[in-house]
Amino acid sequence: MTQWIDWELALRTAKGLIPAGPKVSATEAAQIVADLREAAQTGLQHAEEISRLQSTGQAQTLVVDRAGWATAMSQNIQAMLPQLPKVPPALPVIAGAEVGAVISVLSTRVLGQFDPFSGPRLLLNAPTITQIRGELNLNARDFYLWVATHEQTHRLQFEHAPWIQSVFTEALEQVFEGIGSGTHSMAQLAEKAKQISSEVGELTCIMSVLEGHAMVVMNDVTTIGSIKTIRRRFAARGQNRSPLATWIGKLLGLDAKARQYERGAKFVRHAVDEMGYEGFNRIFAARENFPNAAELDDPQRWVERMS
């Protein structure tokens, strides 16, 4: 059984392409790490209080630099992917270079990630958080807490709906099943994925709701004094999609759905306004409780189904 990605090459490629983060002194770096760790703890408390979901397990908190983030992300993807009995000879090298390049780009854009596949662990990308905070001229502690609350909400989601992981792995297994000698790149895998409408469609809805839920919870934190400024400036910068969602999107050809996370946030906001967080949380009890594509765009239909 083999992997279809040369992971050593992927990691070398990523680390070779990753640009240096903002320059800070050793004292400043230590303070940023300490503040991010504190934000992770407080963020979990806020996520629990707002979402009405209580953490049921343990998870590491890792504050990493970009190289450390690339290592963790490669471990995350590797843990998700199925092993194959046979892989076309050229594919691991080509895919390794492609995946490494994607990880290097994501390391400069993604602020944090909850990793249920090779963890559970919360990753906070200190250089990128510092860079974006500076570019947007945001209050550091408020911004750290805002980011951490989002990622800790993902932690609660996976703890209360562990079956979500199987949906990811099932979709990927469908993509890689019967992989042929003519497959030479991620782009060809994406083309195959587009033919698997049921699995990809369900995964699209689930990812939309997970991201939308985390966005709604983070924006409902009332103790972040500058939250309106953060939301306005961050929205102007562009949506921060999680690395897992971005990578899955590229692989499964979902990037064309530009409204994916906006749809999810609108769905969750409507459902929470109608049912409260306690009522909304029934969504995590079973796979069939998640909305289908029609309900995602018409959340009242889902509310009525769950009532």
CSV table of C-alpha atoms in Angstrom, one decimal:
chain,number,residue,atom,x,y,z
A,1,MET,CA,0.0,0.0,0.0
A,2,THR,CA,1.5,3.4,-1.0
A,3,GLN,CA,0.7,7.1,-0.8
A,4,TRP,CA,0.1,9.0,-4.0
A,5,ILE,CA,2.2,12.0,-2.8
A,6,ASP,CA,5.9,12.1,-2.2
A,7,TRP,CA,5.6,13.7,1.2
A,8,GLU,CA,9.4,14.4,1.7
A,9,LEU,CA,9.4,16.2,-1.6
A,10,ALA,CA,6.2,18.1,-0.7
A,11,LEU,CA,7.6,19.3,2.5
A,12,ARG,CA,10.9,20.3,1.0
A,13,THR,CA,9.1,22.2,-1.8
A,14,ALA,CA,6.9,24.0,0.7
A,15,LYS,CA,9.7,25.0,3.0
A,16,GLY,CA,11.8,26.1,0.1
A,17,LEU,CA,9.0,28.4,-1.2
A,18,ILE,CA,7.7,29.8,2.0
A,19,PRO,CA,8.6,33.5,2.5
A,20,ALA,CA,9.9,34.7,5.8
A,21,GLY,CA,7.4,36.2,8.2
A,22,PRO,CA,7.5,39.7,9.7
A,23,LYS,CA,10.6,40.6,11.6
A,24,VAL,CA,10.1,40.7,15.3
A,25,SER,CA,12.6,40.6,18.2
A,26,ALA,CA,12.9,37.5,20.4
A,27,THR,CA,11.1,39.3,23.2
A,28,GLU,CA,8.2,40.3,20.9
A,29,ALA,CA,8.0,36.7,19.5
A,30,ALA,CA,7.8,35.2,23.0
A,31,GLN,CA,5.0,37.6,23.9
A,32,ILE,CA,3.1,36.8,20.7
A,33,VAL,CA,3.3,33.1,21.5
A,34,ALA,CA,2.2,33.6,25.1
A,35,ASP,CA,-0.7,35.8,24.0
A,36,LEU,CA,-1.8,33.3,21.3
A,37,ARG,CA,-1.8,30.5,23.9
A,38,GLU,CA,-3.9,32.6,26.2
A,39,ALA,CA,-6.3,33.4,23.3
A,40,ALA,CA,-6.7,29.7,22.6
A,41,GLN,CA,-7.8,29.0,26.1
A,42,THR,CA,-10.2,32.0,26.3
A,43,GLY,CA,-11.4,31.3,22.7
A,44,LEU,CA,-12.5,27.8,23.8
A,45,GLN,CA,-14.4,29.3,26.7
A,46,HIS,CA,-16.2,31.8,24.4
A,47,ALA,CA,-16.9,29.1,21.8
A,48,GLU,CA,-18.5,26.9,24.4
A,49,GLU,CA,-20.5,29.7,25.9
A,50,ILE,CA,-21.8,31.0,22.6
A,51,SER,CA,-22.4,27.8,20.8
A,52,ARG,CA,-23.8,25.9,23.8
A,53,LEU,CA,-21.5,23.0,22.9
A,54,GLN,CA,-19.1,21.8,25.6
A,55,SER,CA,-15.7,20.3,24.8
A,56,THR,CA,-15.7,16.5,25.4
A,57,GLY,CA,-12.0,15.8,24.8
A,58,GLN,CA,-8.4,17.0,24.9
A,59,ALA,CA,-6.5,18.8,22.2
A,60,GLN,CA,-3.0,20.2,21.8
A,61,THR,CA,-2.5,23.9,21.1
A,62,LEU,CA,0.5,24.4,18.9
A,63,VAL,CA,1.8,28.0,18.1
A,64,VAL,CA,4.0,27.5,15.1
A,65,ASP,CA,6.1,29.3,12.6
A,66,ARG,CA,5.4,28.9,8.9
A,67,ALA,CA,7.8,26.0,8.5
A,68,GLY,CA,6.1,24.3,11.5
A,69,TRP,CA,2.7,25.0,10.0
A,70,ALA,CA,3.8,23.4,6.7
A,71,THR,CA,5.0,20.3,8.5
A,72,ALA,CA,1.7,20.0,10.5
A,73,MET,CA,-0.4,20.6,7.4
A,74,SER,CA,1.4,17.9,5.4
A,75,GLN,CA,0.8,15.5,8.3
A,76,ASN,CA,-2.9,16.6,8.3
A,77,ILE,CA,-3.4,15.9,4.6
A,78,GLN,CA,-1.4,12.6,4.8
A,79,ALA,CA,-3.6,11.3,7.6
A,80,MET,CA,-6.7,12.1,5.5
A,81,LEU,CA,-5.7,10.4,2.3
A,82,PRO,CA,-6.4,6.7,1.6
A,83,GLN,CA,-3.4,4.4,0.8
A,84,LEU,CA,-3.5,2.8,-2.6
A,85,PRO,CA,-2.4,-0.7,-3.7
A,86,LYS,CA,-0.9,0.8,-6.9
A,87,VAL,CA,0.1,4.3,-7.9
A,88,PRO,CA,1.1,5.5,-11.3
A,89,PRO,CA,5.0,5.9,-11.1
A,90,ALA,CA,5.1,9.6,-12.0
A,91,LEU,CA,2.2,10.7,-9.8
A,92,PRO,CA,3.9,10.9,-6.3
A,93,VAL,CA,6.6,13.2,-7.6
A,94,ILE,CA,4.3,15.5,-9.5
A,95,ALA,CA,1.7,15.5,-6.8
A,96,GLY,CA,4.4,16.1,-4.2
A,97,ALA,CA,5.6,19.2,-6.0
A,98,GLU,CA,2.0,20.5,-6.5
A,99,VAL,CA,1.0,19.9,-2.9
A,100,GLY,CA,4.2,21.5,-1.6
A,101,ALA,CA,3.5,24.6,-3.6
A,102,VAL,CA,-0.1,24.8,-2.4
A,103,ILE,CA,1.0,24.4,1.3
A,104,SER,CA,3.6,27.2,0.8
A,105,VAL,CA,0.9,29.6,-0.5
A,106,LEU,CA,-1.5,28.7,2.3
A,107,SER,CA,1.2,29.2,5.0
A,108,THR,CA,1.1,33.0,4.1
A,109,ARG,CA,-2.7,33.2,4.1
A,110,VAL,CA,-4.1,30.9,6.8
A,111,LEU,CA,-4.2,32.0,10.4
A,112,GLY,CA,-5.2,28.9,12.1
A,113,GLN,CA,-6.5,25.3,11.7
A,114,PHE,CA,-8.1,22.7,13.9
A,115,ASP,CA,-6.7,19.3,12.8
A,116,PRO,CA,-8.9,16.3,13.9
A,117,PHE,CA,-7.1,13.9,11.5
A,118,SER,CA,-3.5,13.9,12.9
A,119,GLY,CA,-4.3,15.5,16.2
A,120,PRO,CA,-6.6,16.5,17.6
A,121,ARG,CA,-4.7,19.8,17.8
A,122,LEU,CA,-5.2,23.5,17.3
A,123,LEU,CA,-2.6,25.1,15.1
A,124,LEU,CA,-2.0,28.9,15.2
A,125,ASN,CA,0.2,30.3,12.5
A,126,ALA,CA,2.1,33.0,14.5
A,127,PRO,CA,3.9,34.8,11.6
A,128,THR,CA,0.8,35.0,9.4
A,129,ILE,CA,-1.4,36.1,12.3
A,130,THR,CA,1.2,38.8,13.1
A,131,GLN,CA,1.5,39.9,9.5
A,132,ILE,CA,-2.2,40.2,8.9
A,133,ARG,CA,-2.8,42.0,12.2
A,134,GLY,CA,-0.2,44.5,11.2
A,135,GLU,CA,-1.5,45.0,7.7
A,136,LEU,CA,-5.0,45.6,9.0
A,137,ASN,CA,-3.8,47.6,12.0
A,138,LEU,CA,-5.9,45.6,14.5
A,139,ASN,CA,-5.8,45.3,18.2
A,140,ALA,CA,-3.6,42.3,18.8
A,141,ARG,CA,-5.4,40.6,21.7
A,142,ASP,CA,-8.8,41.2,20.2
A,143,PHE,CA,-7.7,39.7,16.9
A,144,TYR,CA,-6.0,36.7,18.5
A,145,LEU,CA,-9.2,36.0,20.4
A,146,TRP,CA,-11.4,36.4,17.3
A,147,VAL,CA,-9.2,33.9,15.4
A,148,ALA,CA,-8.9,31.4,18.3
A,149,THR,CA,-12.7,31.4,18.9
A,150,HIS,CA,-13.3,30.5,15.2
A,151,GLU,CA,-10.8,27.6,15.3
A,152,GLN,CA,-12.0,26.3,18.7
A,153,THR,CA,-15.6,26.2,17.3
A,154,HIS,CA,-14.3,23.8,14.7
A,155,ARG,CA,-12.9,21.7,17.6
A,156,LEU,CA,-16.3,21.5,19.2
A,157,GLN,CA,-17.9,20.6,15.9
A,158,PHE,CA,-15.7,17.6,15.4
A,159,GLU,CA,-16.0,16.5,19.0
A,160,HIS,CA,-19.8,16.6,18.8
A,161,ALA,CA,-20.0,15.1,15.3
A,162,PRO,CA,-17.1,12.7,15.0
A,163,TRP,CA,-18.8,11.1,11.9
A,164,ILE,CA,-17.8,14.2,9.9
A,165,GLN,CA,-14.3,12.8,9.5
A,166,SER,CA,-15.7,9.7,7.8
A,167,VAL,CA,-17.5,11.9,5.2
A,168,PHE,CA,-14.2,13.4,4.3
A,169,THR,CA,-12.4,10.1,4.0
A,170,GLU,CA,-15.3,8.5,2.1
A,171,ALA,CA,-15.3,11.2,-0.5
A,172,LEU,CA,-11.5,11.0,-0.9
A,173,GLU,CA,-11.7,7.2,-1.2
A,174,GLN,CA,-14.2,7.6,-4.0
A,175,VAL,CA,-11.9,10.0,-5.8
A,176,PHE,CA,-8.9,7.7,-5.6
A,177,GLU,CA,-10.7,4.4,-6.2
A,178,GLY,CA,-9.6,2.9,-9.5
A,179,ILE,CA,-7.0,5.5,-10.1
A,180,GLY,CA,-5.4,4.7,-13.4
A,181,SER,CA,-2.0,4.9,-15.1
A,182,GLY,CA,-3.2,7.9,-17.0
A,183,THR,CA,-3.6,10.0,-13.9
A,184,HIS,CA,-0.7,12.4,-13.5
A,185,SER,CA,-1.8,15.4,-11.5
A,186,MET,CA,-4.2,16.8,-8.9
A,187,ALA,CA,-6.0,18.5,-11.8
A,188,GLN,CA,-6.9,15.1,-13.2
A,189,LEU,CA,-8.0,13.9,-9.8
A,190,ALA,CA,-10.3,17.0,-9.5
A,191,GLU,CA,-11.9,16.2,-12.9
A,192,LYS,CA,-12.7,12.7,-11.6
A,193,ALA,CA,-14.1,14.1,-8.4
A,194,LYS,CA,-16.6,16.2,-10.3
A,195,GLN,CA,-18.2,13.0,-11.5
A,196,ILE,CA,-18.9,11.9,-8.0
A,197,SER,CA,-21.9,14.2,-7.5
A,198,SER,CA,-23.5,12.7,-4.4
A,199,GLU,CA,-20.3,12.5,-2.2
A,200,VAL,CA,-19.0,15.9,-3.3
A,201,GLY,CA,-22.4,17.5,-3.0
A,202,GLU,CA,-22.8,16.3,0.6
A,203,LEU,CA,-19.2,17.3,1.5
A,204,THR,CA,-19.9,20.8,0.0
A,205,CYS,CA,-22.9,21.3,2.3
A,206,ILE,CA,-21.1,20.0,5.4
A,207,MET,CA,-18.0,22.2,4.8
A,208,SER,CA,-20.3,25.2,4.2
A,209,VAL,CA,-22.1,24.7,7.5
A,210,LEU,CA,-18.9,24.1,9.5
A,211,GLU,CA,-17.3,27.3,8.2
A,212,GLY,CA,-20.5,29.3,8.5
A,213,HIS,CA,-21.1,28.1,12.1
A,214,ALA,CA,-17.6,29.1,13.1
A,215,MET,CA,-18.0,32.5,11.5
A,216,VAL,CA,-21.3,33.1,13.3
A,217,VAL,CA,-19.9,32.1,16.6
A,218,MET,CA,-16.8,34.2,16.4
A,219,ASN,CA,-18.8,37.2,15.4
A,220,ASP,CA,-21.2,36.7,18.3
A,221,VAL,CA,-18.4,37.3,20.9
A,222,THR,CA,-19.4,40.4,22.8
A,223,THR,CA,-16.2,40.9,24.8
A,224,ILE,CA,-14.1,41.8,21.8
A,225,GLY,CA,-14.1,45.6,22.0
A,226,SER,CA,-12.9,46.1,18.4
A,227,ILE,CA,-14.9,43.3,16.8
A,228,LYS,CA,-16.7,45.6,14.4
A,229,THR,CA,-13.4,47.0,13.1
A,230,ILE,CA,-12.0,43.5,12.8
A,231,ARG,CA,-15.0,42.2,10.9
A,232,ARG,CA,-15.0,45.2,8.5
A,233,ARG,CA,-11.3,45.2,7.7
A,234,PHE,CA,-11.1,41.4,7.5
A,235,ALA,CA,-14.0,41.3,5.1
A,236,ALA,CA,-12.4,43.9,2.9
A,237,ARG,CA,-9.2,41.7,2.8
A,238,GLY,CA,-11.1,38.7,1.7
A,239,GLN,CA,-12.5,35.6,3.4
A,240,ASN,CA,-10.1,33.4,5.4
A,241,ARG,CA,-10.8,29.9,4.4
A,242,SER,CA,-9.3,27.1,6.4
A,243,PRO,CA,-6.5,25.1,4.8
A,244,LEU,CA,-8.5,21.9,5.0
A,245,ALA,CA,-11.4,23.5,3.2
A,246,THR,CA,-9.1,25.2,0.7
A,247,TRP,CA,-7.1,22.0,-0.1
A,248,ILE,CA,-10.2,19.8,-0.3
A,249,GLY,CA,-11.8,22.5,-2.5
A,250,LYS,CA,-8.9,22.5,-5.0
A,251,LEU,CA,-8.7,18.7,-5.0
A,252,LEU,CA,-12.5,18.1,-5.4
A,253,GLY,CA,-13.1,21.0,-7.8
A,254,LEU,CA,-15.2,23.0,-5.4
A,255,ASP,CA,-13.4,26.3,-5.8
A,256,ALA,CA,-15.9,27.4,-8.4
A,257,LYS,CA,-18.4,27.7,-5.6
A,258,ALA,CA,-17.3,31.1,-4.5
A,259,ARG,CA,-20.3,31.7,-2.3
A,260,GLN,CA,-19.8,28.4,-0.3
A,261,TYR,CA,-18.9,30.0,3.0
A,262,GLU,CA,-21.2,33.0,2.6
A,263,ARG,CA,-24.0,30.5,2.1
A,264,GLY,CA,-23.0,28.6,5.2
A,265,ALA,CA,-23.0,31.7,7.3
A,266,LYS,CA,-26.4,32.9,6.1
A,267,PHE,CA,-27.8,29.4,6.7
A,268,VAL,CA,-26.5,29.3,10.3
A,269,ARG,CA,-27.4,32.8,11.1
A,270,HIS,CA,-31.0,32.2,10.0
A,271,ALA,CA,-31.2,28.9,11.9
A,272,VAL,CA,-29.8,30.2,15.1
A,273,ASP,CA,-32.1,33.3,15.0
A,274,GLU,CA,-35.1,30.9,14.6
A,275,MET,CA,-34.1,28.1,16.9
A,276,GLY,CA,-31.3,29.4,19.2
A,277,TYR,CA,-28.0,27.7,19.4
A,278,GLU,CA,-29.5,24.8,21.4
A,279,GLY,CA,-32.0,24.0,18.7
A,280,PHE,CA,-29.4,24.5,15.9
A,281,ASN,CA,-27.1,22.0,17.7
A,282,ARG,CA,-29.3,19.1,16.7
A,283,ILE,CA,-27.5,19.3,13.4
A,284,PHE,CA,-24.5,17.6,14.9
A,285,ALA,CA,-26.4,14.6,16.3
A,286,ALA,CA,-26.6,12.7,13.0
A,287,ARG,CA,-25.3,12.9,9.4
A,288,GLU,CA,-28.9,13.2,8.0
A,289,ASN,CA,-29.5,16.3,10.1
A,290,PHE,CA,-27.2,18.4,7.9
A,291,PRO,CA,-28.9,20.4,5.2
A,292,ASN,CA,-29.0,19.3,1.6
A,293,ALA,CA,-28.2,21.8,-1.1
A,294,ALA,CA,-31.7,23.1,-1.4
A,295,GLU,CA,-32.0,23.6,2.4
A,296,LEU,CA,-28.6,25.3,2.5
A,297,ASP,CA,-30.0,28.1,0.2
A,298,ASP,CA,-33.5,28.0,1.9
A,299,PRO,CA,-32.7,27.5,5.7
A,300,GLN,CA,-36.3,27.9,6.7
A,301,ARG,CA,-36.9,24.5,5.0
A,302,TRP,CA,-34.3,22.9,7.2
A,303,VAL,CA,-35.7,24.7,10.3
A,304,GLU,CA,-39.1,23.2,9.6
A,305,ARG,CA,-37.7,19.7,9.0
A,306,MET,CA,-35.9,19.9,12.3
A,307,SER,CA,-38.9,21.3,14.2
